[in-house]
Tab-separated table of C-alpha atoms in Angstrom:
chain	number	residue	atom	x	y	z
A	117	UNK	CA	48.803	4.070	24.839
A	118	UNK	CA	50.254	7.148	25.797
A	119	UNK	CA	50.834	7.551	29.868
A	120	UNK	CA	48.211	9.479	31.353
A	121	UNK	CA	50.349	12.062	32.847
A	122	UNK	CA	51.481	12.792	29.141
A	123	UNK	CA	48.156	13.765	28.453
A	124	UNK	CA	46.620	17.918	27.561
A	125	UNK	CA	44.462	17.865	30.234
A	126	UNK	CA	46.930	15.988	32.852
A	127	UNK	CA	46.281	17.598	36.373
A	128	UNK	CA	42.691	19.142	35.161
A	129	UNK	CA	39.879	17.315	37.156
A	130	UNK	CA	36.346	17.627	36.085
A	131	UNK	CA	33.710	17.095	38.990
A	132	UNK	CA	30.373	15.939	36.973
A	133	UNK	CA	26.545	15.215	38.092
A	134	UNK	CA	25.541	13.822	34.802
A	135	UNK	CA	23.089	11.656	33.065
A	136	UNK	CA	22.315	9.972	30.104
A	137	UNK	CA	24.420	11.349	26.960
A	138	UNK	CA	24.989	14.938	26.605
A	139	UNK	CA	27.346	15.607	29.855
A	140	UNK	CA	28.698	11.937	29.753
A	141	UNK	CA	29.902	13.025	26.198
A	142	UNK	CA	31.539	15.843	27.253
A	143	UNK	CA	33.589	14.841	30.561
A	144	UNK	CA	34.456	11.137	28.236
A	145	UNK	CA	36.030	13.621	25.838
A	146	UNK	CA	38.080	15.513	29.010
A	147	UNK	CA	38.825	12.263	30.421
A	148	UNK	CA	40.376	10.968	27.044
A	149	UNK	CA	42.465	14.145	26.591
A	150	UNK	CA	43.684	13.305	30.476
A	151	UNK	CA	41.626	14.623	32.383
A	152	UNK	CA	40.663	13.121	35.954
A	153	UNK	CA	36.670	13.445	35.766
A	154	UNK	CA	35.053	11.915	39.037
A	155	UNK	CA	31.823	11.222	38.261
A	156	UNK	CA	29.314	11.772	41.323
A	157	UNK	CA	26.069	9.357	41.089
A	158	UNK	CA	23.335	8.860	43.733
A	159	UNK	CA	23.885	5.478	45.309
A	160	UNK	CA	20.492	4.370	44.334
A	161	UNK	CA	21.401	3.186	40.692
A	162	UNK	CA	23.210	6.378	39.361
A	163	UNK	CA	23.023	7.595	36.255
A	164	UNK	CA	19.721	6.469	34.623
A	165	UNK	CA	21.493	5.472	31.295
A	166	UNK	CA	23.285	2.454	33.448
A	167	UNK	CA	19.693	0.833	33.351
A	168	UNK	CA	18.556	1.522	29.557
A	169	UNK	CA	19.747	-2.213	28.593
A	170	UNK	CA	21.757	-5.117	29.422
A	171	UNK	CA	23.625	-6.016	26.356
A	172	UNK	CA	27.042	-5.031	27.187
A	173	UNK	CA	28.464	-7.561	29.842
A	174	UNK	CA	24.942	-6.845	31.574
A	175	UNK	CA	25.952	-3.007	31.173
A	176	UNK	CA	24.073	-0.795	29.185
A	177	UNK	CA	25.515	0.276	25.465
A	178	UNK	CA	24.747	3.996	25.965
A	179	UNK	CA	26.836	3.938	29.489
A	180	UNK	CA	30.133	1.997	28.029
A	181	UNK	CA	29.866	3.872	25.129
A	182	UNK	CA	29.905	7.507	27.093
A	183	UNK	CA	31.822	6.992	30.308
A	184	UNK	CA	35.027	5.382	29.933
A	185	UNK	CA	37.917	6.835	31.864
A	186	UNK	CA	35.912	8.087	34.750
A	187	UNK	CA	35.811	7.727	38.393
A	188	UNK	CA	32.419	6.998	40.204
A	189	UNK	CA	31.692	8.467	44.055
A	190	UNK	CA	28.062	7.195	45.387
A	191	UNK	CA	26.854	10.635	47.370
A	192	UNK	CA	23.609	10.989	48.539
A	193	UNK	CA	23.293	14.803	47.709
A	194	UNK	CA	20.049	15.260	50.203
A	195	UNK	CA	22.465	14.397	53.041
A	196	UNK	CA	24.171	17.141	54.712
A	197	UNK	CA	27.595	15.345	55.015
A	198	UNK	CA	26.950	14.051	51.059
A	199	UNK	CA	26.681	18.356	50.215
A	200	UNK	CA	30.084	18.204	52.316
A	201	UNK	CA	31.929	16.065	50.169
A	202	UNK	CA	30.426	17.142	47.262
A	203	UNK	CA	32.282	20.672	48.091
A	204	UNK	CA	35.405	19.109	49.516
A	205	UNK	CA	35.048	17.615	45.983
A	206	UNK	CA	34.683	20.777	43.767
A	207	UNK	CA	37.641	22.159	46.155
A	208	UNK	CA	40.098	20.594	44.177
A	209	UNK	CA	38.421	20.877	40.800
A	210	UNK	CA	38.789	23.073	38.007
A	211	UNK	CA	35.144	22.538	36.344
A	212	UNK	CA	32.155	21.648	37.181
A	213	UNK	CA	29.592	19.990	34.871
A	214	UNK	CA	25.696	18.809	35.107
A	215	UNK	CA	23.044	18.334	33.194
A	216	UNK	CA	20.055	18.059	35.878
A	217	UNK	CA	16.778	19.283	35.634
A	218	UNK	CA	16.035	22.909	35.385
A	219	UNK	CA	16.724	24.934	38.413
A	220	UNK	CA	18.292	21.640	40.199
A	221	UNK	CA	22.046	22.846	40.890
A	222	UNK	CA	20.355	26.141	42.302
A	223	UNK	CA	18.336	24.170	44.434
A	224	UNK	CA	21.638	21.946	46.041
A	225	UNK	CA	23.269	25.451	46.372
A	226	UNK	CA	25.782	24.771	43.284
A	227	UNK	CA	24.314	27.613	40.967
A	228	UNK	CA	26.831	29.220	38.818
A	229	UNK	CA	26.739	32.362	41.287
A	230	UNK	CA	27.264	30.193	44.522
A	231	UNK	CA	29.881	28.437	43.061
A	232	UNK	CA	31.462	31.175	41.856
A	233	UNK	CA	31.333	32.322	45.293
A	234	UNK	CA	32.866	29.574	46.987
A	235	UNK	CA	34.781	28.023	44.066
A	236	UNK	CA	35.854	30.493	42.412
A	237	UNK	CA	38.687	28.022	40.450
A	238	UNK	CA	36.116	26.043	39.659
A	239	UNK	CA	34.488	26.458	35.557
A	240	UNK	CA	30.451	25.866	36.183
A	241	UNK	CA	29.399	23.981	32.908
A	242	UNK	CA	25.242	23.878	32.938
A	243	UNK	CA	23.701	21.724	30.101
A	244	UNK	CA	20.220	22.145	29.812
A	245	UNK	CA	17.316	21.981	27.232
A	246	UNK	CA	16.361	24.755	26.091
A	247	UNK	CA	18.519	27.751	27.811
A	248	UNK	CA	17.195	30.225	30.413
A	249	UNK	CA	14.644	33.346	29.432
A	250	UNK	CA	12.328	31.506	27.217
A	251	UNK	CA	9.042	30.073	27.210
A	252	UNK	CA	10.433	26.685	26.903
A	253	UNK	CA	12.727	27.190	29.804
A	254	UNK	CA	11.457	25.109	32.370
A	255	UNK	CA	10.560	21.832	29.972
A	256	UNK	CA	12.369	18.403	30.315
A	257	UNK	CA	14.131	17.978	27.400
A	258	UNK	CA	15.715	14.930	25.817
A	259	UNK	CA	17.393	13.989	22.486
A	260	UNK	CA	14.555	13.411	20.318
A	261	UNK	CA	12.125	15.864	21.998
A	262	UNK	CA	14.697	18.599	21.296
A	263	UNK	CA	15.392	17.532	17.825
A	264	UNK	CA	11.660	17.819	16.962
A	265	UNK	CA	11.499	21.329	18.631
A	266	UNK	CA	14.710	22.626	16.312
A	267	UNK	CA	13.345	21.152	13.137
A	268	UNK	CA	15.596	18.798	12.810
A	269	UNK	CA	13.212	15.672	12.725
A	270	UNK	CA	11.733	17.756	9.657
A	271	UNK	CA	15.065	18.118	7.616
A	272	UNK	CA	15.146	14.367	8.109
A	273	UNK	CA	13.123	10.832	6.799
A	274	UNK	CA	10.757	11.353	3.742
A	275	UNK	CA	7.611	14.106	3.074
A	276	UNK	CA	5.197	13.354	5.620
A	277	UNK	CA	7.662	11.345	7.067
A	278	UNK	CA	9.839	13.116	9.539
A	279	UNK	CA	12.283	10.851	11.045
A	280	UNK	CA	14.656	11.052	14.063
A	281	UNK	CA	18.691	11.064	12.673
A	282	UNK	CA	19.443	7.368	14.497
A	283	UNK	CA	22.560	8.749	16.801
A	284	UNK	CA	21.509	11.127	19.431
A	285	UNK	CA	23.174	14.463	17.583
A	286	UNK	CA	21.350	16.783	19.899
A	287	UNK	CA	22.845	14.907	23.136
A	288	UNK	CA	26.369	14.350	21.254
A	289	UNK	CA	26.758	17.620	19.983
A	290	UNK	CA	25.832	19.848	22.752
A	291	UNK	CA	28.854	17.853	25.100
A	292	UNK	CA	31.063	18.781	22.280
A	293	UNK	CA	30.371	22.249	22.466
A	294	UNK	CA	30.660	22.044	26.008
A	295	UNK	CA	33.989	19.987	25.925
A	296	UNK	CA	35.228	22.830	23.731
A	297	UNK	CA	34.361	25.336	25.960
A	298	UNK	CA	35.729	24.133	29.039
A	299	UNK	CA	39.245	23.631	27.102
A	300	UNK	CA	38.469	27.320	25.423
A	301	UNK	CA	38.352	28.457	29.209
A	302	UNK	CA	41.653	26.562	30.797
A	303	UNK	CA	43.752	27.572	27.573
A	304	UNK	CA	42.979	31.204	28.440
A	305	UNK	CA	43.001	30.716	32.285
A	306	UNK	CA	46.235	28.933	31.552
A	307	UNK	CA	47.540	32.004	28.953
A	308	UNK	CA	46.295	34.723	31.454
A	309	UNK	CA	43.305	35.954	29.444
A	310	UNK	CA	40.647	36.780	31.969
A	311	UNK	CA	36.731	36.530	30.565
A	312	UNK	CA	35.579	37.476	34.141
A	313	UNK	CA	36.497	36.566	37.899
A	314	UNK	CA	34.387	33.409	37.729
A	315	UNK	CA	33.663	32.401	34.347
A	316	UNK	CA	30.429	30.014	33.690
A	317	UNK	CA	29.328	27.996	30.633
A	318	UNK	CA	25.324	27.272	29.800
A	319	UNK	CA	24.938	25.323	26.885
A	320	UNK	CA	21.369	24.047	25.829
A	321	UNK	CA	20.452	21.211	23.557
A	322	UNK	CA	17.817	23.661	21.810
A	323	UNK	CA	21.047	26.357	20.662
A	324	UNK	CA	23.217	23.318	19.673
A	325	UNK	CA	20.917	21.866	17.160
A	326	UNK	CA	19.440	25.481	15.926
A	327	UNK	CA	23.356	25.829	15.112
A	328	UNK	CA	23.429	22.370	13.374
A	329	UNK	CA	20.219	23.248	11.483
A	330	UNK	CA	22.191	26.440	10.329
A	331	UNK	CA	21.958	25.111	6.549
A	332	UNK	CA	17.865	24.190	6.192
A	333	UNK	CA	17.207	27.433	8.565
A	334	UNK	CA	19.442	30.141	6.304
A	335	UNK	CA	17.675	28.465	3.151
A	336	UNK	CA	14.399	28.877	4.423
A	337	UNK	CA	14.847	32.095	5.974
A	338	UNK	CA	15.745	33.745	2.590
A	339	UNK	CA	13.432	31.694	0.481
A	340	UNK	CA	10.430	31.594	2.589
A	341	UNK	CA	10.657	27.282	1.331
A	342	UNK	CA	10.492	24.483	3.908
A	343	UNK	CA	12.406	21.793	2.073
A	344	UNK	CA	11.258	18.387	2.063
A	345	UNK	CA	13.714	15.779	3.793
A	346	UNK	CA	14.856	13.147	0.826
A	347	UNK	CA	15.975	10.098	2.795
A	348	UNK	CA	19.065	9.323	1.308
A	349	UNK	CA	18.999	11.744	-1.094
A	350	UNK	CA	20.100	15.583	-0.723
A	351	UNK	CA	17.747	18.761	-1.000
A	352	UNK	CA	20.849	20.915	-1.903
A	353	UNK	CA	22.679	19.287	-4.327
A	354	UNK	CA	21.647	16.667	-7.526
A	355	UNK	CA	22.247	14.582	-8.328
A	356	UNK	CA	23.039	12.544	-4.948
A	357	UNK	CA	21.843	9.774	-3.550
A	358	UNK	CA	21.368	5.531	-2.439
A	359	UNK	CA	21.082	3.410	-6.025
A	360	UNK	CA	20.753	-0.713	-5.829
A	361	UNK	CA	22.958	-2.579	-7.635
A	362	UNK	CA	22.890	-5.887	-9.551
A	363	UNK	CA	24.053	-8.049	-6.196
A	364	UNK	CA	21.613	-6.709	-4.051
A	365	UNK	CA	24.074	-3.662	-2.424
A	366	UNK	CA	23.089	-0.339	-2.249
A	367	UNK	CA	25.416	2.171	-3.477
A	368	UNK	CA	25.876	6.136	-2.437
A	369	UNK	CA	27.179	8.600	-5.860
A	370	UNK	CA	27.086	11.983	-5.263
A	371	UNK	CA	28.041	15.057	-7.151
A	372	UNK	CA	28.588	18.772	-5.698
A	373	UNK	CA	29.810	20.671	-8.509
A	374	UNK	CA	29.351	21.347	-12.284
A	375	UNK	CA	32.605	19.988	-13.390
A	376	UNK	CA	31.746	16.308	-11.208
A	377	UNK	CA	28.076	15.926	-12.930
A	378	UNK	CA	29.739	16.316	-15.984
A	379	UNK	CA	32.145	13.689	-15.228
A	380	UNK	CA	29.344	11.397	-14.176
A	381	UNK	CA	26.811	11.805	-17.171
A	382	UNK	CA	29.852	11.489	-19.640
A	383	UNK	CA	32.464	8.883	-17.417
A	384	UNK	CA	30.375	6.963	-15.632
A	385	UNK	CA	26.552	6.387	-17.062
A	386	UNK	CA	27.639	7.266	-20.865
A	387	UNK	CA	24.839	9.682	-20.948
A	388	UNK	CA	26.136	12.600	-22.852
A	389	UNK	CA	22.869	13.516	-23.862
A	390	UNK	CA	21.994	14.742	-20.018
A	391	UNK	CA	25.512	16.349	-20.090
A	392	UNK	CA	24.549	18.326	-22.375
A	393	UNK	CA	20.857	19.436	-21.590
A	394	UNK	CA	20.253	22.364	-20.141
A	395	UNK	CA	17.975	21.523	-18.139
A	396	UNK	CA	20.902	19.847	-16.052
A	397	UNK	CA	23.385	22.685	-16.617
A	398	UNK	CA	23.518	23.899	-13.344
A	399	UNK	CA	22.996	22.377	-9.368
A	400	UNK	CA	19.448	24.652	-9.246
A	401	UNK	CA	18.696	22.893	-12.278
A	402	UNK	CA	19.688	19.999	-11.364
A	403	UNK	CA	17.676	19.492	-8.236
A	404	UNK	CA	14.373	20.920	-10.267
A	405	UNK	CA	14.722	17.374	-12.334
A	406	UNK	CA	16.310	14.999	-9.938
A	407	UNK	CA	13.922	12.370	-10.537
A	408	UNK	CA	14.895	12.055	-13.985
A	409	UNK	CA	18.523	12.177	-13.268
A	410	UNK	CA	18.275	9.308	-10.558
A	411	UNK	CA	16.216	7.208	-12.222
A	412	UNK	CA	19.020	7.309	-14.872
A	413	UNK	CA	21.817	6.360	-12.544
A	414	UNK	CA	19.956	3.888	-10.708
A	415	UNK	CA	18.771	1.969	-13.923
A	416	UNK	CA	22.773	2.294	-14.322
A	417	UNK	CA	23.653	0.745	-11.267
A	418	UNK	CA	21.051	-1.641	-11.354
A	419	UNK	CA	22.652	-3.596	-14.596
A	420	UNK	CA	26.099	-3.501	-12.147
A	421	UNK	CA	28.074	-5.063	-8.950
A	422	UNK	CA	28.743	-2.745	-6.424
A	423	UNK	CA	32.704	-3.723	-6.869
A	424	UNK	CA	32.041	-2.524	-10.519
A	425	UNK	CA	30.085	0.622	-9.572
A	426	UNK	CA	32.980	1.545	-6.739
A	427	UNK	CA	35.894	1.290	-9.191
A	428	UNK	CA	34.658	2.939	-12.254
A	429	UNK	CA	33.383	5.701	-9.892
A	430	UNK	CA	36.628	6.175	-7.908
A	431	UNK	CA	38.521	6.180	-11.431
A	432	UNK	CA	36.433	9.223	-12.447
A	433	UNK	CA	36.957	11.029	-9.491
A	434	UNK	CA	33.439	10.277	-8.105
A	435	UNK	CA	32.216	10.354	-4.668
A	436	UNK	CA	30.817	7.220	-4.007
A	437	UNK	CA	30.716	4.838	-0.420
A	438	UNK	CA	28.450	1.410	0.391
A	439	UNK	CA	25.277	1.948	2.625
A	440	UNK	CA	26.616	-0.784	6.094
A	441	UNK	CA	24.610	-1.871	8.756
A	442	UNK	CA	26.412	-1.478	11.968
A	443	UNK	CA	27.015	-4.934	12.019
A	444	UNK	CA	28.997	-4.596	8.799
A	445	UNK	CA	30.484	-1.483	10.268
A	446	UNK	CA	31.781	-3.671	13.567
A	447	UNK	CA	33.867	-5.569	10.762
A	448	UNK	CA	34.545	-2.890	8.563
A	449	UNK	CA	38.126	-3.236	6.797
A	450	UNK	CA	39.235	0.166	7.237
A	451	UNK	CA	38.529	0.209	10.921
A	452	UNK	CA	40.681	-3.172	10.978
A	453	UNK	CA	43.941	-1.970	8.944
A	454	UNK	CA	43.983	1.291	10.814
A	455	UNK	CA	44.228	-0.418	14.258
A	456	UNK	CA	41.309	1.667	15.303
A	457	UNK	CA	39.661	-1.157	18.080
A	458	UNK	CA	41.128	-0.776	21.573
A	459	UNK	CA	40.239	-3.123	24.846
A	460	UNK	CA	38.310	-1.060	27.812
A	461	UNK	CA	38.071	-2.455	31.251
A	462	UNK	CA	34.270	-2.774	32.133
A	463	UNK	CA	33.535	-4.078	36.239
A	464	UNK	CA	32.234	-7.170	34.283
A	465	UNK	CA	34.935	-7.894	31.757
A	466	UNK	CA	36.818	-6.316	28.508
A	467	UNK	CA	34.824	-4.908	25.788
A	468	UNK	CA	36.559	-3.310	22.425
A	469	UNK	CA	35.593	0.125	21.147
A	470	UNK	CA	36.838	2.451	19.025
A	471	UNK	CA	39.716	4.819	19.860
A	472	UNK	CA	38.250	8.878	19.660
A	473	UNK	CA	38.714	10.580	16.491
A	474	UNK	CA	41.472	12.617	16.516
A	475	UNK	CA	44.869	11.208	15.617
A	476	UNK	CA	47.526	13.137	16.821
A	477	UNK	CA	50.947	12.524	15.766
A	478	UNK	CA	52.874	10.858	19.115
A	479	UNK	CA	50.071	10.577	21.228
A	480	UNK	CA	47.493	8.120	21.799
A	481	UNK	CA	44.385	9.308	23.905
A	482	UNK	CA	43.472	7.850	26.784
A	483	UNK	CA	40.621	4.942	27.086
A	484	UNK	CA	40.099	4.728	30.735
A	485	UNK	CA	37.916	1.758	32.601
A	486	UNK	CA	34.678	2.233	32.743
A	487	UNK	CA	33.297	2.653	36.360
A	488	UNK	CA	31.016	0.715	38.535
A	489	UNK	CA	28.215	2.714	40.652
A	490	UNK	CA	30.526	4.304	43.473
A	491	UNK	CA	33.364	2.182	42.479
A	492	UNK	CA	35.940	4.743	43.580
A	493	UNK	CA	34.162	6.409	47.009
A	494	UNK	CA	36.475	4.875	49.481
A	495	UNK	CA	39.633	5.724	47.541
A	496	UNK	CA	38.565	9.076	46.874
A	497	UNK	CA	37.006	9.983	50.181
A	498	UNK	CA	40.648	8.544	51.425
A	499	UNK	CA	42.362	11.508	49.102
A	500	UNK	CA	40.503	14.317	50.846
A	501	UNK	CA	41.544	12.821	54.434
A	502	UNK	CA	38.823	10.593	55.465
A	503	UNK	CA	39.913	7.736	57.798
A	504	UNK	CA	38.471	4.135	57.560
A	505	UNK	CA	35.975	5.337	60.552
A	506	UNK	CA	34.633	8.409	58.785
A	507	UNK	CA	33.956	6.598	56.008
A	508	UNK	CA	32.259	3.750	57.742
A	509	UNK	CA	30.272	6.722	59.654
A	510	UNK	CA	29.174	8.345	56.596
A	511	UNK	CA	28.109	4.864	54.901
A	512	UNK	CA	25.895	4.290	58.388
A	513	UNK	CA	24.088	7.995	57.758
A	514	UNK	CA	23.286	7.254	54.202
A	515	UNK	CA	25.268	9.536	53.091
A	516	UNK	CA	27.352	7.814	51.009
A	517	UNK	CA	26.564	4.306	48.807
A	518	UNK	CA	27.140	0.919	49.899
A	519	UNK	CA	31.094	-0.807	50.034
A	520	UNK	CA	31.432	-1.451	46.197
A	521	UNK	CA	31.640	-5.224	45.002
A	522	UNK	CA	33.344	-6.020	42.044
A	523	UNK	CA	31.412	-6.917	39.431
A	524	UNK	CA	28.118	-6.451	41.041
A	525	UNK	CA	27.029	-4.189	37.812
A	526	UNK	CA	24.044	-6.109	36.369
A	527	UNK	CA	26.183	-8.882	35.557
């Protein structure tokens, strides 16, 4: 693994009053480009998402998952002295990131304004629901509520049966946005493009997943047509879709042009016939008559092995994959030969997950520990010049969490 000071983001810290996913994401994704994110949690439990299960060690799977590499400081933000740290804190920061309830970094005096007032260094990164000026303003939002709002739920699952897409997109995709953002911001800060005295980022959940509906919105918006969500099939393009096979696998084909449903009809199911009807020439018609086309592939596939299906289909230049459970996907080959399982420190133990996406040639990105609640008070309370006294004081006022024990997380 590449030395941390060898990182992008080396020397950038991110303070962060975060919960569950969408924040989390986005300082995990600064901390594994480098980035020193200290991760401030109220000493009685923290983040919420540290209590959704216990499978993980006696850690939850949604807090391993988004809040390796971090740093965890136990204030108790309705304390005076905790507010003091908190700034001593954003002192030495160069962004700022939450994701509390609406209107609750105005009401601790960390608005974008204030802190552009006192820190003006500092990059104010608000993640809310559904953005500021609107009717839904005010509302708690969280992953699936947001992806029913966008119509997301409805692009999804079966007719008259929306479903919610498993991951948490909304939560994932907003902290990516905001990720971006923030390193949009330092590379200009860093270039000397100015976008303001004290620039501020608000990112909502609602916007992200409008954006990711940008396909099923422009469609309808031109052809007045809600389309119906096809499980595993596609609305847009036919024929493409989940077939069983002969051993009892389920196999994905899919074609996206003219030239690769030709290919399939003629290559793969023999069926010249369909090649050449009209009916099938092009993707419209396609998708008019994809019941007949599927039904031909799948009676197809259902005479063969998915081995069989997978090689004659990657011979003819056809997309194809095998539908996994993510216990299949925990042993999945291709994860194994491309070394893509790393060990994380946890406070109860090593756990292996997967190294972030991008590969870039020479560097390896940082998988930092993952913290225990207030782990890292003492020593970083020490850093901004507190003696062993002060520190004891400010534990006796409540202002800060208990002395951490090692593996005291739920294990």
């Amino acid at each position: 693994m590449t030395e941390a000071s060898s990182l992008p983001l080396a020397g950038i810290t991110v303070v962060a009053m975060e919960q569950a996913v969408s924040a989390p994401m986005c300082t995990r994704v600064l901390a594994d480009f480098g980035a020193r994110v200290i991760k401030v949690e109220n000493p009685q439990g923290g983040d919420f998402a540290r209590d959704y299960d216990d499978v993980v060690l006696g850690q939850a799977a949604h807090f391993v998952w988004a809040n390796r590499g971090k740093q965890s400081v136990a204030l108790n933000l309705k304390s005076g002295s905790g507010i003091a740290v908190l700034h001593q804190l954003l002192d030495g920061a160069d962004a700022f990131v939450s994701n509390l309830a609406p209107g609750a970094t105005a009401r601790l005096g960390l608005s974008p304004e204030e802190l552009g007032k006192r820190h003006p260094q500092v990059i104010p990164v608000e993640i809310d629901g559904y953005g500021p000026g609107g009717p839904l303003s005010q509302k708690r939002a969280y992953d699936l509520l947001v992806q029913a709002e966008s119509g997301s739920c409805a692009a999804t699952g079966f007719p008259e049966m929306p479903a919610k897409p498993g991951p948490p997109v909304a939560d994932i995709s907003t902290g990516l946005y905001s990720a971006l953002s923030i390193m949009a911001l330092l590379l200009g800060r860093a270039r000397g493009v100015s976008v303001g005295p004290a620039p501020s980022v608000a990112v909502s959940l609602f916007d992200t997943m409008t954006d990711i509906m940008g396909y099923p919105l422009t469609y309808t918006q031109h052809s007045g047509v809600n389309q119906q969500p096809l499980g595993m099939a596609s609305p847009a393009v036919a024929p493409y879709g989940a077939f069983g096979t002969r051993d009892g696998q389920t196999v994905v084909l899919g074609t996206t042009n003219d030239r690769e449903w030709q290919r399939l009809a003629r290559e793969i199911i023999d069926r010249p016939d369909l090649a050449e009807d009209p009916r099938f020439a092009s993707n419209s018609d396609r998708c008019a008559h994809r019941d007949e086309l599927h039904s031909a592939i799948g009676s197809w596939c259902a005479e063969r092995d998915l081995e069989d299906i997978q090689r004659i289909a990657d011979q003819a230049g056809i997309g194809n994959s095998r539908y996994n459970r993510p216990s299949e996907v925990i042993a999945h080959p291709h994860l194994q030969a491309r070394d893509r399982w790393r060990q994380v420190s946890t406070p109860n133990g090593p756990i292996e997950a997967l190294l972030p996406p991008p590969v870039i040639s020479g560097l390896e990105l940082s998988m930092g520990a993952i913290p225990g609640l207030g782990e890292h008070t003492d020593v970083i309370l020490g850093e901004l010049g507190y003696s062993a006294e002060d520190i004891a004081g400010l534990r006796a006022d409540g202002a800060i969490g208990d002395v951490y024990k090692a593996g005291s997380d739920h294990a």
